[in-house]
């Protein structure tokens, strides 16, 4: 019963097997391995983007920051939700990689920003001329930080606002696959057809060991991205082991299947919690992450029985048994129905 | 017959097995996995440094740059050899991570700098007061970029010069194990006992998939290093797979055995080349990397038979058959005697 | 009738005379001029801080950014009001000078932040461990960006919150003198006695040509500040002309007299506007800057007669004559009663 | 007898008068003053460059670094002489402003670099692919740091090498006027007609108080330069006082006359020193800066009589009376024949 994060679970056996297969003889280093050619071709195919630049790194923060650094100048703003991972969870990585761009926060609802709020944030800055940072880029998280998903029309609306000001749009797709299967659309529809210019395409949270692709639909920035990757220590010498993960991840429907499994587990959990006495979902549950309130007593039973998930140990400690305590639960490809049901039983 | 680099070879089976073993159930992310506790303890034991701060990253450039960033301010100089990897092969990573420190080059012989040359470089800058960058830190590469090794007394002499100016000393130990078995000394003797303050302790080139430890003998900078690692995207969420590699690498004498194998293959190669007609070693061969000259004709035979190593394709193309052409050959844990002998046969 | 800013007015004749006097013969460059010794001594005297480090630059943005760069690491937060000049009006200078620190915004009322809001901003970040930027420094603007002034007790309350988290406190004192005469306290009371660690002590807005002092009550950071100043191009070769301005500025009560004159003009303006039909002050007027609303018709008369001040030309263009339009008016040492009265007459 | 530097002398009375004249009434801040329009037009006229972008700052380091930051990316190299001011005398400012570009040193003779040496430096780096920093920009100092001058043909030869690799060329023209009158050519000939893309056009060393123009012949980078200037604290609020200096400086032949005076004084000094017993010029004297050797005894007499110039006090202290000691002497617009003659008399 570990719902702490989708990065606490194991690597999928298929990925492990691919790593073992890749471990034969010699291979060119630094991204010149043959497998990388396959990965590039496969990602271009999946995205219906035959010109896209594709580069691999090992962490989501690296993918986000490298992409953003090619999109925003040091004296520009990166607009994102107040809850965005790039603002809240990367210890200032966008500032570091861009050379000091300003992350400008946009109000959100269920972690989604609206075109109106985005437009207001951009416009407010424009009035200040060169005294304020200039408009630079927009970053959207898909799945959002509260487990909701932007539908393709909403993405397009947001991108339209950005484009009206000449700004490129980045998608933090750490949970790209989970969003995709939730929407049932195509990768192209969820990205460049909606106006997205660059994607951090996550593999790690969905069963890989540590691999993310940066996908740039405008290939003009490809060389810059490669140089920034090298310069930031994110170009792997034994790169074939990144390629192998991503190649196996994208084989057939594997990546979609694992995302479907994680989403299904979250849906089962959500359904159960909604029926739990004192339980309440705090945001719509649209992918594999869930925010809810449960009575203190319910948490005590779950934690006592070994369930793991983010909640405030301080809050757990004191107060009335029936007080609602907020919690985050994340499922992953390996989450079983039995685990979900056992948890629901404990908190009921 | 691949002598291109020690990062083109396969991962050692023991490391692969360790990764498979680590892939059980759930683990805490971001370095809080149980295996990391083992790694920390083992590295402290190996270095006889019970207080040392130990943190893992996946690339040597990350290890070097993060360590250096805790040692030199943006307005300071980092002194290193003209051939240093941090200067020549990291696309400006030290400048990026430090916020613009200046890499100041020191003359070398066989890629080793002398205490006199180091002292001269430091002193020259001091005369300029605040108009020039200030003295910051010293970085030494062990094994050097030409395959030679600093003995412990030389390291101590260099560190003494640094310390006389109050400067900390970093060791780029991408081939730490190869140097260690070449010298037959202890890790402590080759580092803190000689005055080294921080080590990039390499695993990748010696049979791991991608893992390096930053070892700080002064624990005061540990938290800063962690924050810089996070901020630069080098903190792995599924960190257990870094820990697992390093734990297996350091089990018993494994890491020394693989280094001994690589060094032995290089020695065999060097011995053979020295006896080859028209062959000449360009630098002493002290570890697992070898610089030599061979006649053009010899190269043509080797390359024609599929041997892989760094040489100028342009030089290979034209000119007299007996012209000497310089070349770099690197061996690794997986290099076989048969490969070495086959190569020697081809070039003879 | 120019109320656009206190940087649009002329330099006080006393400062011009001092520049002329300083223009005799030769002087040591780069801050080693004899006048700088006087300035240092005088500022230490004024602040009752015999150990304070004092360095001159020509712009307020330089003073603020250099001071902050010695107080916050690249991976840290600088807390300030949403309206702070360092956030809104310096095109990301704090981010540039610090190497990417994050400016974290605190809610304000009349441009003043409360201890509670500051504490909340700091605490919120702490919960995120190393995933978020760390707490770094606090910056307060005195006079604030809406023309209000923190009293000394409020400054002390804010500094106490900062100190409880180990954070240093910076004061952006671009209008330091205007605040000081408004409060009637001593420079020491308004700074280090209240817990302020570093001050950007402005001269430019109060009748100088272009000079600001960075005053560090903790001298330990003095050398770093000097190096950062040099490295950022803010060390003047012909430094005597900065010294001369500051020396003349601080001679006797001159700097307080000019501030009193500016504040008095603002008070007269405020009093008049409060009595003007349709006029309304938007914030308390405590120094030399004033935010008010006036009917469109009133603005038209004033602008038509050549009055200069910040208002939206767009807003002025359309709409009903009696619509209130917000405006900022700033007075300076040279503002005359006649100008004030003429303006009041026009808008009445 | 002050030959320490051309920044130790007084401001020319014409500049002081211009400052006084500019100090009338109110003026738009931040570069929008009317005088700036005149300056822009005048510089375009002087350079025969009607499209050039012209921006003022107060220091040479700011001018150089801002210009270079628009020309070289963080992952690129800036090629310059080993003696270049941007390398030796700016405490890493180019690294700071560019975000960590690498200053790559080119061998020189009399402080001039040759096209061959430049080409070699660029080519060497290219071989390393993305592992090394990429070729970025070239910076040439005119007058050089040893008092020599590049003739226009040499500048063109160097620019041709740069352009062959697609690199822009910057000129550090802190002593632009002194070089110009030495060559007797036009500003256009010495810059864009020779292939120079950007100039730091100095005023400070030639009799101004503190003003330098950045002149960009490619206007496309103008907005970036303005934003970088603002962000680095180099945009003056009371900008009219920068404009006034530059306007007066460029009125008629004033700027050329002052340069001619300084050069003539240096020539007189050089002629005298060449005839002095034990005296020897170390580099050709082509402008207003002079490197020479004089016997220790001669220095003692000069220093004893109050002459000021750069020499090592340590060297002066001990040794034989006839030992040659190297020295730098700089003349400026205010240097008189009497001072020169008095000095020559003392050292004879």
PDB file of N, CA, C and O in Angstrom, chain C residues 253-293:
ATOM      1  N   UNK C 253      23.057  69.288   7.332  1.00  0.00           N
ATOM      2  CA  UNK C 253      21.673  68.806   7.252  1.00  0.00           C
ATOM      3  C   UNK C 253      21.155  68.855   5.813  1.00  0.00           C
ATOM      4  O   UNK C 253      19.948  68.710   5.592  1.00  0.00           O
ATOM      5  N   UNK C 254      22.055  69.098   4.880  1.00  0.00           N
ATOM      6  CA  UNK C 254      21.595  69.266   3.503  1.00  0.00           C
ATOM      7  C   UNK C 254      20.646  68.160   3.034  1.00  0.00           C
ATOM      8  O   UNK C 254      19.570  68.421   2.494  1.00  0.00           O
ATOM      9  N   UNK C 255      21.055  66.924   3.232  1.00  0.00           N
ATOM     10  CA  UNK C 255      20.242  65.798   2.735  1.00  0.00           C
ATOM     11  C   UNK C 255      18.889  65.725   3.419  1.00  0.00           C
ATOM     12  O   UNK C 255      17.910  65.283   2.813  1.00  0.00           O
ATOM     13  N   UNK C 256      18.822  66.158   4.662  1.00  0.00           N
ATOM     14  CA  UNK C 256      17.544  66.151   5.375  1.00  0.00           C
ATOM     15  C   UNK C 256      16.685  67.335   4.933  1.00  0.00           C
ATOM     16  O   UNK C 256      15.465  67.210   4.787  1.00  0.00           O
ATOM     17  N   UNK C 257      17.331  68.437   4.685  1.00  0.00           N
ATOM     18  CA  UNK C 257      16.596  69.625   4.227  1.00  0.00           C
ATOM     19  C   UNK C 257      15.922  69.373   2.876  1.00  0.00           C
ATOM     20  O   UNK C 257      14.759  69.735   2.678  1.00  0.00           O
ATOM     21  N   UNK C 258      16.643  68.781   1.962  1.00  0.00           N
ATOM     22  CA  UNK C 258      16.034  68.518   0.650  1.00  0.00           C
ATOM     23  C   UNK C 258      14.879  67.531   0.790  1.00  0.00           C
ATOM     24  O   UNK C 258      13.854  67.668   0.127  1.00  0.00           O
ATOM     25  N   UNK C 259      15.044  66.544   1.654  1.00  0.00           N
ATOM     26  CA  UNK C 259      13.962  65.582   1.863  1.00  0.00           C
ATOM     27  C   UNK C 259      12.753  66.260   2.495  1.00  0.00           C
ATOM     28  O   UNK C 259      11.605  66.011   2.123  1.00  0.00           O
ATOM     29  N   UNK C 260      13.034  67.135   3.444  1.00  0.00           N
ATOM     30  CA  UNK C 260      11.914  67.861   4.083  1.00  0.00           C
ATOM     31  C   UNK C 260      11.159  68.699   3.065  1.00  0.00           C
ATOM     32  O   UNK C 260       9.925  68.764   3.068  1.00  0.00           O
ATOM     33  N   UNK C 261      11.906  69.326   2.181  1.00  0.00           N
ATOM     34  CA  UNK C 261      11.265  70.155   1.153  1.00  0.00           C
ATOM     35  C   UNK C 261      10.361  69.305   0.265  1.00  0.00           C
ATOM     36  O   UNK C 261       9.216  69.674  -0.028  1.00  0.00           O
ATOM     37  N   UNK C 262      10.854  68.159  -0.154  1.00  0.00           N
ATOM     38  CA  UNK C 262      10.062  67.283  -1.022  1.00  0.00           C
ATOM     39  C   UNK C 262       8.830  66.779  -0.287  1.00  0.00           C
ATOM     40  O   UNK C 262       7.716  66.770  -0.834  1.00  0.00           O
ATOM     41  N   UNK C 263       9.013  66.364   0.963  1.00  0.00           N
ATOM     42  CA  UNK C 263       7.868  65.873   1.736  1.00  0.00           C
ATOM     43  C   UNK C 263       6.834  66.978   1.958  1.00  0.00           C
ATOM     44  O   UNK C 263       5.616  66.733   1.874  1.00  0.00           O
ATOM     45  N   UNK C 264       7.311  68.157   2.224  1.00  0.00           N
ATOM     46  CA  UNK C 264       6.382  69.265   2.464  1.00  0.00           C
ATOM     47  C   UNK C 264       5.559  69.564   1.218  1.00  0.00           C
ATOM     48  O   UNK C 264       4.352  69.806   1.290  1.00  0.00           O
ATOM     49  N   UNK C 265       6.208  69.510   0.074  1.00  0.00           N
ATOM     50  CA  UNK C 265       5.480  69.743  -1.177  1.00  0.00           C
ATOM     51  C   UNK C 265       4.416  68.671  -1.385  1.00  0.00           C
ATOM     52  O   UNK C 265       3.300  68.957  -1.825  1.00  0.00           O
ATOM     53  N   UNK C 266       4.767  67.443  -1.048  1.00  0.00           N
ATOM     54  CA  UNK C 266       3.793  66.352  -1.207  1.00  0.00           C
ATOM     55  C   UNK C 266       2.628  66.535  -0.239  1.00  0.00           C
ATOM     56  O   UNK C 266       1.461  66.285  -0.580  1.00  0.00           O
ATOM     57  N   UNK C 267       2.933  66.969   0.959  1.00  0.00           N
ATOM     58  CA  UNK C 267       1.868  67.166   1.945  1.00  0.00           C
ATOM     59  C   UNK C 267       0.911  68.262   1.482  1.00  0.00           C
ATOM     60  O   UNK C 267      -0.312  68.127   1.594  1.00  0.00           O
ATOM     61  N   UNK C 268       1.489  69.321   0.962  1.00  0.00           N
ATOM     62  CA  UNK C 268       0.674  70.429   0.456  1.00  0.00           C
ATOM     63  C   UNK C 268      -0.214  69.948  -0.705  1.00  0.00           C
ATOM     64  O   UNK C 268      -1.399  70.256  -0.780  1.00  0.00           O
ATOM     65  N   UNK C 269       0.373  69.157  -1.543  1.00  0.00           N
ATOM     66  CA  UNK C 269      -0.353  68.586  -2.680  1.00  0.00           C
ATOM     67  C   UNK C 269      -1.477  67.683  -2.181  1.00  0.00           C
ATOM     68  O   UNK C 269      -2.611  67.734  -2.666  1.00  0.00           O
ATOM     69  N   UNK C 270      -1.176  66.861  -1.202  1.00  0.00           N
ATOM     70  CA  UNK C 270      -2.159  65.912  -0.674  1.00  0.00           C
ATOM     71  C   UNK C 270      -3.327  66.649  -0.042  1.00  0.00           C
ATOM     72  O   UNK C 270      -4.503  66.319  -0.270  1.00  0.00           O
ATOM     73  N   UNK C 271      -2.974  67.617   0.734  1.00  0.00           N
ATOM     74  CA  UNK C 271      -4.007  68.391   1.406  1.00  0.00           C
ATOM     75  C   UNK C 271      -4.942  69.029   0.377  1.00  0.00           C
ATOM     76  O   UNK C 271      -6.161  68.973   0.498  1.00  0.00           O
ATOM     77  N   UNK C 272      -4.342  69.610  -0.640  1.00  0.00           N
ATOM     78  CA  UNK C 272      -5.131  70.241  -1.685  1.00  0.00           C
ATOM     79  C   UNK C 272      -5.996  69.248  -2.439  1.00  0.00           C
ATOM     80  O   UNK C 272      -7.186  69.488  -2.676  1.00  0.00           O
ATOM     81  N   UNK C 273      -5.437  68.100  -2.781  1.00  0.00           N
ATOM     82  CA  UNK C 273      -6.197  67.111  -3.549  1.00  0.00           C
ATOM     83  C   UNK C 273      -7.357  66.560  -2.743  1.00  0.00           C
ATOM     84  O   UNK C 273      -8.421  66.269  -3.283  1.00  0.00           O
ATOM     85  N   UNK C 274      -7.143  66.401  -1.447  1.00  0.00           N
ATOM     86  CA  UNK C 274      -8.205  65.866  -0.601  1.00  0.00           C
ATOM     87  C   UNK C 274      -9.401  66.803  -0.613  1.00  0.00           C
ATOM     88  O   UNK C 274     -10.543  66.365  -0.447  1.00  0.00           O
ATOM     89  N   UNK C 275      -9.122  68.068  -0.815  1.00  0.00           N
ATOM     90  CA  UNK C 275     -10.200  69.053  -0.836  1.00  0.00           C
ATOM     91  C   UNK C 275     -10.769  69.286  -2.233  1.00  0.00           C
ATOM     92  O   UNK C 275     -11.768  69.959  -2.404  1.00  0.00           O
ATOM     93  N   UNK C 276     -10.090  68.723  -3.238  1.00  0.00           N
ATOM     94  CA  UNK C 276     -10.505  68.929  -4.622  1.00  0.00           C
ATOM     95  C   UNK C 276     -11.794  68.143  -4.909  1.00  0.00           C
ATOM     96  O   UNK C 276     -11.898  66.985  -4.516  1.00  0.00           O
ATOM     97  N   UNK C 277     -12.727  68.742  -5.606  1.00  0.00           N
ATOM     98  CA  UNK C 277     -13.966  68.008  -5.947  1.00  0.00           C
ATOM     99  C   UNK C 277     -13.634  66.778  -6.790  1.00  0.00           C
ATOM    100  O   UNK C 277     -12.922  66.889  -7.800  1.00  0.00           O
ATOM    101  N   UNK C 278     -14.073  65.609  -6.320  1.00  0.00           N
ATOM    102  CA  UNK C 278     -13.809  64.367  -7.062  1.00  0.00           C
ATOM    103  C   UNK C 278     -12.441  63.803  -6.789  1.00  0.00           C
ATOM    104  O   UNK C 278     -12.091  62.747  -7.302  1.00  0.00           O
ATOM    105  N   UNK C 279     -11.659  64.477  -5.981  1.00  0.00           N
ATOM    106  CA  UNK C 279     -10.316  63.984  -5.666  1.00  0.00           C
ATOM    107  C   UNK C 279     -10.328  63.025  -4.480  1.00  0.00           C
ATOM    108  O   UNK C 279     -11.158  63.154  -3.579  1.00  0.00           O
ATOM    109  N   UNK C 280      -9.424  62.053  -4.493  1.00  0.00           N
ATOM    110  CA  UNK C 280      -9.376  61.079  -3.397  1.00  0.00           C
ATOM    111  C   UNK C 280      -7.964  60.522  -3.324  1.00  0.00           C
ATOM    112  O   UNK C 280      -7.394  60.126  -4.343  1.00  0.00           O
ATOM    113  N   UNK C 281      -7.423  60.520  -2.122  1.00  0.00           N
ATOM    114  CA  UNK C 281      -6.092  59.916  -1.940  1.00  0.00           C
ATOM    115  C   UNK C 281      -6.244  58.399  -1.836  1.00  0.00           C
ATOM    116  O   UNK C 281      -7.122  57.901  -1.121  1.00  0.00           O
ATOM    117  N   UNK C 282      -5.422  57.660  -2.530  1.00  0.00           N
ATOM    118  CA  UNK C 282      -5.555  56.203  -2.551  1.00  0.00           C
ATOM    119  C   UNK C 282      -4.733  55.514  -1.461  1.00  0.00           C
ATOM    120  O   UNK C 282      -4.990  54.363  -1.114  1.00  0.00           O
ATOM    121  N   UNK C 283      -3.748  56.214  -0.969  1.00  0.00           N
ATOM    122  CA  UNK C 283      -2.921  55.675   0.120  1.00  0.00           C
ATOM    123  C   UNK C 283      -2.539  56.833   1.017  1.00  0.00           C
ATOM    124  O   UNK C 283      -2.524  57.986   0.557  1.00  0.00           O
ATOM    125  N   UNK C 284      -2.219  56.540   2.279  1.00  0.00           N
ATOM    126  CA  UNK C 284      -1.742  57.620   3.144  1.00  0.00           C
ATOM    127  C   UNK C 284      -0.517  58.280   2.505  1.00  0.00           C
ATOM    128  O   UNK C 284       0.335  57.591   1.937  1.00  0.00           O
ATOM    129  N   UNK C 285      -0.439  59.591   2.588  1.00  0.00           N
ATOM    130  CA  UNK C 285       0.707  60.310   2.023  1.00  0.00           C
ATOM    131  C   UNK C 285       1.676  60.619   3.155  1.00  0.00           C
ATOM    132  O   UNK C 285       1.410  61.479   3.994  1.00  0.00           O
ATOM    133  N   UNK C 286       2.784  59.897   3.185  1.00  0.00           N
ATOM    134  CA  UNK C 286       3.680  60.020   4.344  1.00  0.00           C
ATOM    135  C   UNK C 286       5.052  60.555   3.985  1.00  0.00           C
ATOM    136  O   UNK C 286       5.854  60.825   4.865  1.00  0.00           O
ATOM    137  N   UNK C 287       5.320  60.667   2.696  1.00  0.00           N
ATOM    138  CA  UNK C 287       6.644  61.171   2.320  1.00  0.00           C
ATOM    139  C   UNK C 287       6.492  62.074   1.090  1.00  0.00           C
ATOM    140  O   UNK C 287       5.754  63.043   1.147  1.00  0.00           O
ATOM    141  N   UNK C 288       7.125  61.733  -0.022  1.00  0.00           N
ATOM    142  CA  UNK C 288       7.101  62.635  -1.181  1.00  0.00           C
ATOM    143  C   UNK C 288       6.464  61.994  -2.417  1.00  0.00           C
ATOM    144  O   UNK C 288       6.738  62.391  -3.536  1.00  0.00           O
ATOM    145  N   UNK C 289       5.643  60.978  -2.178  1.00  0.00           N
ATOM    146  CA  UNK C 289       4.998  60.308  -3.305  1.00  0.00           C
ATOM    147  C   UNK C 289       3.529  60.127  -2.965  1.00  0.00           C
ATOM    148  O   UNK C 289       3.198  59.748  -1.846  1.00  0.00           O
ATOM    149  N   UNK C 290       2.701  60.295  -3.952  1.00  0.00           N
ATOM    150  CA  UNK C 290       1.283  60.437  -3.695  1.00  0.00           C
ATOM    151  C   UNK C 290       0.476  59.697  -4.755  1.00  0.00           C
ATOM    152  O   UNK C 290       0.708  59.882  -5.960  1.00  0.00           O
ATOM    153  N   UNK C 291      -0.443  58.858  -4.311  1.00  0.00           N
ATOM    154  CA  UNK C 291      -1.353  58.174  -5.232  1.00  0.00           C
ATOM    155  C   UNK C 291      -2.751  58.703  -5.001  1.00  0.00           C
ATOM    156  O   UNK C 291      -3.222  58.710  -3.871  1.00  0.00           O
ATOM    157  N   UNK C 292      -3.389  59.131  -6.073  1.00  0.00           N
ATOM    158  CA  UNK C 292      -4.709  59.731  -5.912  1.00  0.00           C
ATOM    159  C   UNK C 292      -5.574  59.458  -7.132  1.00  0.00           C
ATOM    160  O   UNK C 292      -5.080  58.984  -8.168  1.00  0.00           O
ATOM    161  N   UNK C 293      -6.838  59.691  -6.978  1.00  0.00           N
ATOM    162  CA  UNK C 293      -7.779  59.686  -8.104  1.00  0.00           C
ATOM    163  C   UNK C 293      -8.284  61.094  -8.342  1.00  0.00           C
ATOM    164  O   UNK C 293      -8.565  61.821  -7.386  1.00  0.00           O
TER     165      UNK C 293
END
